[in-house]
Coordinates of C-alpha atoms in Angstrom, one line a residue:
K1 CA -65.6 8.9 1.0
C2 CA -65.1 12.1 -1.1
L3 CA -62.3 13.1 1.3
V4 CA -60.5 9.7 0.9
I5 CA -60.7 9.9 -3.0
F6 CA -59.5 13.6 -2.8
S7 CA -56.5 12.5 -0.6
L8 CA -55.7 9.6 -2.9
C9 CA -55.7 11.9 -5.9
L10 CA -53.5 14.4 -4.1
G11 CA -51.1 11.6 -3.2
L12 CA -50.9 10.4 -6.8
I13 CA -50.2 13.9 -8.1
F14 CA -47.5 14.3 -5.5
L15 CA -46.0 10.9 -6.3
S16 CA -46.0 11.5 -10.1
G17 CA -44.3 14.8 -9.4
F18 CA -41.7 13.1 -7.3
F19 CA -41.0 10.4 -9.9
H20 CA -40.9 13.1 -12.6
M21 CA -38.3 15.0 -10.5
K22 CA -36.3 11.9 -9.9
N23 CA -36.2 11.0 -13.6
K24 CA -35.4 14.6 -14.4
D25 CA -32.4 14.4 -12.0
Y26 CA -31.1 11.3 -13.6
T27 CA -31.4 12.6 -17.2
I28 CA -29.8 16.0 -16.6
S29 CA -26.3 14.8 -17.6
K30 CA -23.8 12.0 -17.1
S31 CA -21.6 14.1 -14.8
H32 CA -24.6 14.9 -12.6
K33 CA -25.5 11.2 -12.5
E34 CA -21.9 10.4 -11.4
L35 CA -22.1 13.0 -8.7
L36 CA -25.1 11.2 -7.2
I37 CA -23.3 7.8 -7.1
P38 CA -21.0 8.4 -4.0
F39 CA -24.1 8.9 -1.8
M40 CA -25.7 5.6 -2.7
P41 CA -25.0 2.8 -0.2
C42 CA -22.1 0.7 -1.4
R43 CA -20.8 -2.7 -0.4
A44 CA -17.2 -3.2 1.0
K45 CA -14.9 -4.8 -1.6
T46 CA -13.2 -7.8 -0.2
N47 CA -11.3 -9.1 -3.2
V48 CA -8.3 -6.8 -3.3
M49 CA -4.8 -7.0 -4.8
F50 CA -2.2 -4.5 -3.5
L51 CA 1.1 -4.3 -5.5
K52 CA 3.5 -3.6 -2.7
T53 CA 6.2 -1.3 -4.1
H54 CA 9.6 -0.8 -2.3
K55 CA 10.3 2.1 0.2
T56 CA 6.9 3.7 -0.5
A57 CA 5.1 3.4 2.9
S58 CA 3.8 0.0 1.5
S59 CA 4.5 -1.9 4.8
T60 CA 2.0 0.4 6.5
V61 CA -0.5 -0.5 3.7
L62 CA 0.3 -4.2 4.1
N63 CA -0.6 -4.0 7.8
I64 CA -3.9 -2.3 6.9
M65 CA -4.6 -5.1 4.4
F66 CA -3.7 -7.9 6.9
R67 CA -5.9 -6.4 9.6
F68 CA -8.8 -6.1 7.2
A69 CA -8.4 -9.7 6.1
E70 CA -8.5 -10.8 9.8
R71 CA -11.5 -8.6 10.6
Y72 CA -13.6 -10.1 7.9
N73 CA -12.1 -13.6 8.0
L74 CA -10.7 -13.4 4.5
T75 CA -8.1 -15.7 2.8
V76 CA -4.7 -14.1 2.0
A77 CA -2.4 -15.3 -0.8
L78 CA 0.7 -15.8 1.3
P79 CA 4.2 -16.7 0.1
A80 CA 4.8 -20.5 -0.1
D81 CA 7.2 -22.4 2.2
Q82 CA 9.8 -20.3 4.0
L83 CA 9.6 -17.3 1.7
V84 CA 8.4 -13.9 3.0
H85 CA 7.7 -12.5 -0.5
L86 CA 6.0 -13.9 -3.6
G87 CA 9.1 -14.9 -5.5
Y88 CA 10.6 -11.4 -5.8
P89 CA 12.6 -10.2 -7.8
N90 CA 11.5 -12.9 -10.3
A91 CA 8.3 -12.1 -12.2
F92 CA 5.4 -13.5 -10.2
L93 CA 4.1 -17.0 -10.8
A94 CA 0.9 -18.5 -9.3
H95 CA 2.8 -21.3 -7.6
F96 CA 4.7 -18.8 -5.4
V97 CA 1.5 -18.7 -3.4
E98 CA 1.0 -21.3 -0.6
E99 CA -1.5 -24.0 -1.5
F100 CA -2.4 -22.4 -4.8
Q101 CA -3.1 -25.9 -6.3
A102 CA -5.7 -26.5 -3.6
I103 CA -7.2 -23.0 -3.1
G104 CA -7.1 -22.0 -6.7
Q105 CA -8.8 -18.6 -7.4
N106 CA -10.4 -18.4 -3.9
Y107 CA -8.0 -15.9 -2.3
N108 CA -9.4 -12.5 -1.3
I109 CA -6.3 -10.5 -0.5
M110 CA -2.9 -10.4 -2.0
C111 CA -0.3 -7.9 -0.8
N112 CA 3.2 -9.3 -0.1
H113 CA 6.1 -8.1 -2.3
L114 CA 6.0 -9.4 -5.9
R115 CA 7.1 -8.3 -9.3
F116 CA 3.8 -7.7 -11.1
N117 CA 2.9 -10.2 -13.8
P118 CA -0.8 -9.7 -14.6
S119 CA -1.6 -13.1 -16.3
E120 CA -0.2 -15.0 -13.3
V121 CA -1.8 -12.8 -10.7
Q122 CA -5.2 -13.3 -12.4
K123 CA -4.8 -17.1 -11.9
V124 CA -4.8 -16.5 -8.2
M125 CA -7.3 -13.6 -7.8
A126 CA -11.0 -13.6 -8.6
A127 CA -12.2 -11.8 -11.7
N128 CA -13.8 -9.0 -9.7
T129 CA -10.6 -8.2 -7.8
F130 CA -9.8 -4.5 -7.1
Y131 CA -6.1 -3.7 -8.0
F132 CA -4.2 -0.8 -6.4
S133 CA -0.7 0.3 -5.7
I134 CA 1.3 3.2 -4.2
L135 CA 4.1 5.4 -5.6
R136 CA 6.6 7.8 -3.9
N137 CA 8.6 10.7 -5.2
P138 CA 11.8 9.1 -6.6
I139 CA 14.0 11.7 -5.0
P140 CA 13.4 10.7 -1.3
L141 CA 12.8 7.2 -2.5
L142 CA 16.3 6.7 -3.9
E143 CA 17.9 8.1 -0.8
S144 CA 15.8 5.8 1.3
S145 CA 16.8 2.8 -0.9
Y146 CA 20.4 3.8 -0.6
I147 CA 20.4 3.7 3.2
Y148 CA 18.2 0.6 3.5
Y149 CA 20.1 -1.5 0.9
K150 CA 23.6 -0.1 1.5
D151 CA 25.0 -3.6 2.3
T152 CA 23.2 -5.7 -0.3
V153 CA 23.3 -3.6 -3.5
P154 CA 26.7 -3.6 -5.3
A155 CA 26.2 -0.1 -6.7
F156 CA 25.5 1.3 -3.2
R157 CA 28.1 -0.8 -1.4
I158 CA 31.1 0.5 -3.3
S159 CA 30.2 4.2 -3.1
K160 CA 30.9 6.4 -0.1
D161 CA 27.5 8.1 0.2
V162 CA 24.4 8.8 -1.8
N163 CA 25.7 12.0 -3.3
E164 CA 28.9 10.3 -4.4
Y165 CA 26.8 7.6 -6.0
L166 CA 24.6 10.1 -7.9
A167 CA 27.5 12.2 -9.1
S168 CA 28.4 9.4 -11.5
P169 CA 26.1 6.4 -11.1
M170 CA 27.5 4.5 -14.1
K171 CA 30.8 4.2 -12.3
Y172 CA 29.1 2.0 -9.7
Y173 CA 26.0 0.6 -11.5
H174 CA 26.7 -2.3 -13.8
P175 CA 23.6 -3.4 -15.7
A176 CA 25.0 -7.0 -15.8
D177 CA 24.4 -7.1 -12.0
Y178 CA 20.8 -5.9 -12.6
K179 CA 19.2 -8.4 -10.2
Q180 CA 21.4 -7.2 -7.4
N181 CA 21.1 -3.6 -8.5
I182 CA 17.4 -3.2 -9.1
Y183 CA 17.0 -1.0 -6.0
A184 CA 19.6 1.5 -7.4
R185 CA 17.5 2.6 -10.4
N186 CA 13.8 2.9 -11.4
I187 CA 12.7 0.5 -8.7
M188 CA 9.0 1.3 -9.0
W189 CA 9.1 0.7 -12.8
F190 CA 10.7 -2.7 -12.0
D191 CA 8.1 -3.6 -9.4
F192 CA 5.3 -3.0 -11.9
G193 CA 7.0 -5.6 -14.1
Y194 CA 8.9 -3.5 -16.6
D195 CA 12.6 -3.1 -17.5
N196 CA 14.2 -0.6 -15.1
N197 CA 17.1 -0.1 -17.6
A198 CA 14.8 0.6 -20.5
E199 CA 15.5 3.7 -22.7
D200 CA 13.5 6.8 -21.8
N201 CA 11.5 6.8 -25.0
K202 CA 8.3 8.9 -25.1
K203 CA 6.2 6.3 -27.0
Y204 CA 7.4 3.5 -24.7
I205 CA 6.6 5.4 -21.6
Q206 CA 3.1 6.4 -22.8
A207 CA 2.4 2.7 -23.6
V208 CA 3.5 1.6 -20.2
L209 CA 1.5 4.3 -18.4
K210 CA -1.6 3.2 -20.4
E211 CA -1.1 -0.4 -19.5
I212 CA -0.7 0.4 -15.8
E213 CA -4.0 2.4 -16.0
Q214 CA -5.7 -0.7 -17.5
N215 CA -4.3 -3.1 -14.9
F216 CA -4.9 -1.0 -11.8
H217 CA -8.0 0.7 -10.5
L218 CA -6.2 3.1 -8.2
I219 CA -2.7 4.4 -7.6
L220 CA -2.0 6.1 -4.3
I221 CA 0.8 8.6 -3.4
A222 CA 3.0 8.1 -0.4
E223 CA 3.6 11.9 0.2
Y224 CA -0.2 12.2 0.8
F225 CA -0.6 9.1 2.8
D226 CA -3.7 10.2 4.8
E227 CA -5.4 11.6 1.7
S228 CA -4.6 8.2 0.0
M229 CA -6.2 6.3 2.9
I230 CA -9.4 8.4 2.6
L231 CA -9.5 7.9 -1.2
L232 CA -8.9 4.1 -0.6
K233 CA -11.7 4.0 2.0
H234 CA -14.1 5.7 -0.4
T235 CA -13.2 3.6 -3.4
L236 CA -13.4 0.3 -1.5
C237 CA -16.4 1.3 0.6
W238 CA -14.5 0.5 3.8
D239 CA -14.8 2.0 7.3
L240 CA -12.5 4.6 8.9
D241 CA -11.2 1.9 11.3
D242 CA -10.3 -0.2 8.2
V243 CA -7.7 2.4 7.1
V244 CA -6.5 3.8 10.4
Y245 CA -2.8 3.0 10.9
F246 CA 0.5 3.5 12.8
K247 CA 3.4 4.3 10.5
L248 CA 5.5 1.1 10.1
N249 CA 9.0 0.4 8.8
S250 CA 10.1 4.0 9.0
R251 CA 13.6 4.9 10.1
S252 CA 15.2 7.4 12.5
Q253 CA 15.9 10.9 11.2
D254 CA 19.6 10.6 12.0
T255 CA 20.0 7.9 9.3
V256 CA 18.7 10.3 6.5
Q257 CA 21.4 11.6 4.2
T258 CA 20.9 15.1 2.8
L259 CA 20.8 15.2 -1.0
T260 CA 22.5 18.1 -2.7
P261 CA 20.5 20.1 -5.3
E262 CA 22.7 18.5 -8.0
S263 CA 21.8 15.0 -6.7
E264 CA 18.1 15.8 -6.7
E265 CA 18.3 16.8 -10.3
Q266 CA 20.4 13.8 -11.2
I267 CA 17.7 11.4 -9.7
K268 CA 15.2 12.9 -12.1
A269 CA 17.5 12.0 -15.0
W270 CA 18.9 8.7 -13.6
C271 CA 15.5 7.4 -12.6
S272 CA 13.6 9.2 -15.3
L273 CA 11.2 6.2 -15.8
D274 CA 10.1 6.4 -12.2
W275 CA 10.0 10.2 -12.3
K276 CA 7.6 10.2 -15.2
L277 CA 5.5 7.4 -13.6
Y278 CA 5.3 9.4 -10.4
L279 CA 4.3 12.7 -12.1
H280 CA 1.6 11.0 -14.2
F281 CA -0.1 9.3 -11.3
N282 CA 0.3 12.2 -8.9
Q283 CA -1.8 14.2 -11.3
S284 CA -4.4 11.4 -11.7
F285 CA -4.5 11.0 -7.9
W286 CA -5.7 14.6 -7.4
R287 CA -8.0 14.4 -10.3
R288 CA -9.7 11.4 -8.8
I289 CA -10.1 13.1 -5.4
E290 CA -11.7 16.1 -7.0
E291 CA -14.1 13.9 -9.0
T292 CA -15.1 11.7 -6.2
I293 CA -14.7 13.3 -2.7
G294 CA -13.8 17.0 -3.3
L295 CA -11.1 18.8 -1.4
E296 CA -13.3 20.2 1.3
E297 CA -14.7 16.8 2.3
L298 CA -11.3 15.3 2.0
E299 CA -9.9 17.8 4.6
K300 CA -12.7 16.9 7.0
E301 CA -12.1 13.1 6.6
V302 CA -8.3 13.4 6.9
S303 CA -8.8 15.2 10.2
R304 CA -11.2 12.5 11.4
L305 CA -8.6 9.9 10.5
Q306 CA -5.9 11.8 12.4
M307 CA -8.1 12.1 15.4
R308 CA -8.8 8.4 15.4
Q309 CA -5.1 7.6 15.0
K310 CA -4.3 9.9 18.0
E311 CA -7.0 8.2 20.1
L312 CA -5.5 4.7 19.3
M313 CA -2.0 5.9 20.0
E314 CA -3.1 7.2 23.4
T315 CA -4.8 3.8 24.1
C316 CA -2.0 1.6 22.8
L317 CA 1.4 3.2 23.0
L318 CA 3.7 3.7 25.9
D319 CA 5.8 6.4 24.3
Q320 CA 3.0 7.9 22.1
E321 CA 5.4 7.6 19.1
A322 CA 7.8 5.2 17.3
V323 CA 11.1 4.4 19.0
G324 CA 14.6 3.3 17.8
K325 CA 15.5 -0.4 17.6
D326 CA 17.5 -0.3 20.9
H327 CA 14.5 1.1 22.8
I328 CA 12.0 -1.6 21.8
K329 CA 11.3 -3.6 24.9
N330 CA 9.5 -6.6 23.5
K331 CA 11.9 -8.0 20.9
A332 CA 9.1 -9.9 19.3
L333 CA 7.9 -6.6 18.0
L334 CA 11.3 -5.6 16.6
P335 CA 11.1 -4.8 12.9
F336 CA 13.6 -6.3 10.5
Q337 CA 16.8 -4.1 10.4
S338 CA 18.6 -3.5 7.1
G339 CA 21.6 -1.6 5.9
D340 CA 22.5 1.7 7.7
A341 CA 18.9 2.3 8.6
N342 CA 17.6 2.3 12.2
I343 CA 14.1 0.9 11.7
L344 CA 11.7 2.2 14.3
G345 CA 9.1 0.2 16.2
Y346 CA 6.7 0.6 19.1
N347 CA 6.3 -0.2 22.8
L348 CA 2.8 -1.1 23.9
K349 CA 1.3 -0.1 27.3
Q350 CA 1.2 -2.7 30.0
D351 CA -2.1 -4.0 31.5
L352 CA -4.2 -3.6 28.4
D353 CA -7.3 -5.9 28.5
N354 CA -7.0 -8.8 26.1
R355 CA -9.2 -7.4 23.4
T356 CA -7.4 -4.0 23.3
L357 CA -4.1 -5.7 23.5
R358 CA -4.9 -7.8 20.4
T359 CA -6.0 -4.7 18.5
C360 CA -2.9 -2.8 19.5
Q361 CA -0.5 -5.7 18.8
K362 CA -1.9 -6.0 15.2
M363 CA -1.4 -2.3 14.6
V364 CA 2.3 -2.3 15.5
M365 CA 3.1 -5.8 14.2
P366 CA 6.0 -5.6 11.8
E367 CA 5.6 -7.1 8.3
L368 CA 7.6 -10.3 8.7
Q369 CA 6.0 -11.2 12.0
Y370 CA 2.5 -10.5 10.7
T371 CA 3.2 -12.6 7.5
S372 CA 4.5 -15.5 9.7
Y373 CA 1.5 -15.2 12.1
L374 CA -1.1 -15.2 9.3
Y375 CA 0.7 -18.1 7.7
A376 CA 0.5 -20.1 11.0
V377 CA -3.2 -19.3 11.2
Q378 CA -4.1 -20.1 7.6
H379 CA -1.8 -23.1 7.2
P380 CA -1.6 -24.7 10.7
H381 CA -0.3 -28.0 9.3
K382 CA 2.6 -26.4 7.5
K383 CA 6.0 -25.8 9.1
R384 CA 6.2 -22.3 10.5
K385 CA 8.2 -19.7 8.7
Q386 CA 11.7 -19.5 10.3
L387 CA 12.3 -15.8 10.8
G388 CA 14.9 -16.1 13.5
L389 CA 12.5 -14.3 15.8
P390 CA 12.6 -14.6 19.6
L391 CA 10.5 -17.4 21.3
L392 CA 8.3 -14.7 22.8
W393 CA 6.8 -14.3 19.4
T394 CA 5.0 -17.7 19.7
T395 CA 2.8 -16.2 22.4
F396 CA 1.1 -14.0 19.7
Q397 CA 0.6 -17.1 17.6
E398 CA -1.1 -19.2 20.2

């Protein structure tokens, strides 16, 4: 009996010490408290809005979002009727979403191209929605836009090449044609809903950056795509397989034009709003990583992501890499081609079992096809989106 009482007392002493230690831990400092948070179990966020910016690796992110939506049976806010974007380049309005009147605020995922308009987006997305976007260095971004939109943007069409355009942009760029010319100057600023021809005024820029920080929980950086995916995985509490990807909508190296050093400097001045936007969020991106994951852990997780990607490429892909448009065997998997770019795609291995085939198809599925496919699944009674795709495509949709 004495032994039992003695054991109980010992146990109580131990427990009180344990609780005292725990309390002590939590009262040390706020920063210490925050350090403990990442190790607590968290719950995957399923209400997510991704602002899809142009020429920033955003098609690859869209594919990640679509696959996540399918994996967890979530509802996607898809473009209404025959549109493949959410009213772009007009400022977004809630009725651009298919069946918004019926579905209301019960969409989980929104990620097709739109021009950000927070009050209207909030009508579609739940109050606890997580907002994120991605930016890219404006120097390669402008060269990419030039090649991709060469035929459609008046400022690009009438100049011989990207360096000629940048030598004197005002010779080709007429603000009166601003809706046709949006890709020719400060395109990211425009996608976030702001005037891409606004004056570069310090006070104005600070106000916009502050507003973007209030509207978005996270801004990723295209140049550090793998690091961005690890940060996204941590922040949303997703699995590694939720963020594994094959690069989509990239183009062949032979269609890349070399910018002169003068052109590079000119982009910083000509697209100064985008340049300041990029510099600001590139800094906050790395600050966020240091505060939440740490560089050492980041490196380990990036290498795990790359190993998983390699594994999936070996499983799925015939050529182990992206191929030019003329070498894509199944034309249903041909990405949309634009301007002078040769947009790459993939060939899948033959004889994959059904389950593996479905996984692999989704990973290589170009944006327009995936949008059309999800639309047919979510809105079976609506007329399918006419994308001018081969009949073969319908086999994926069955």
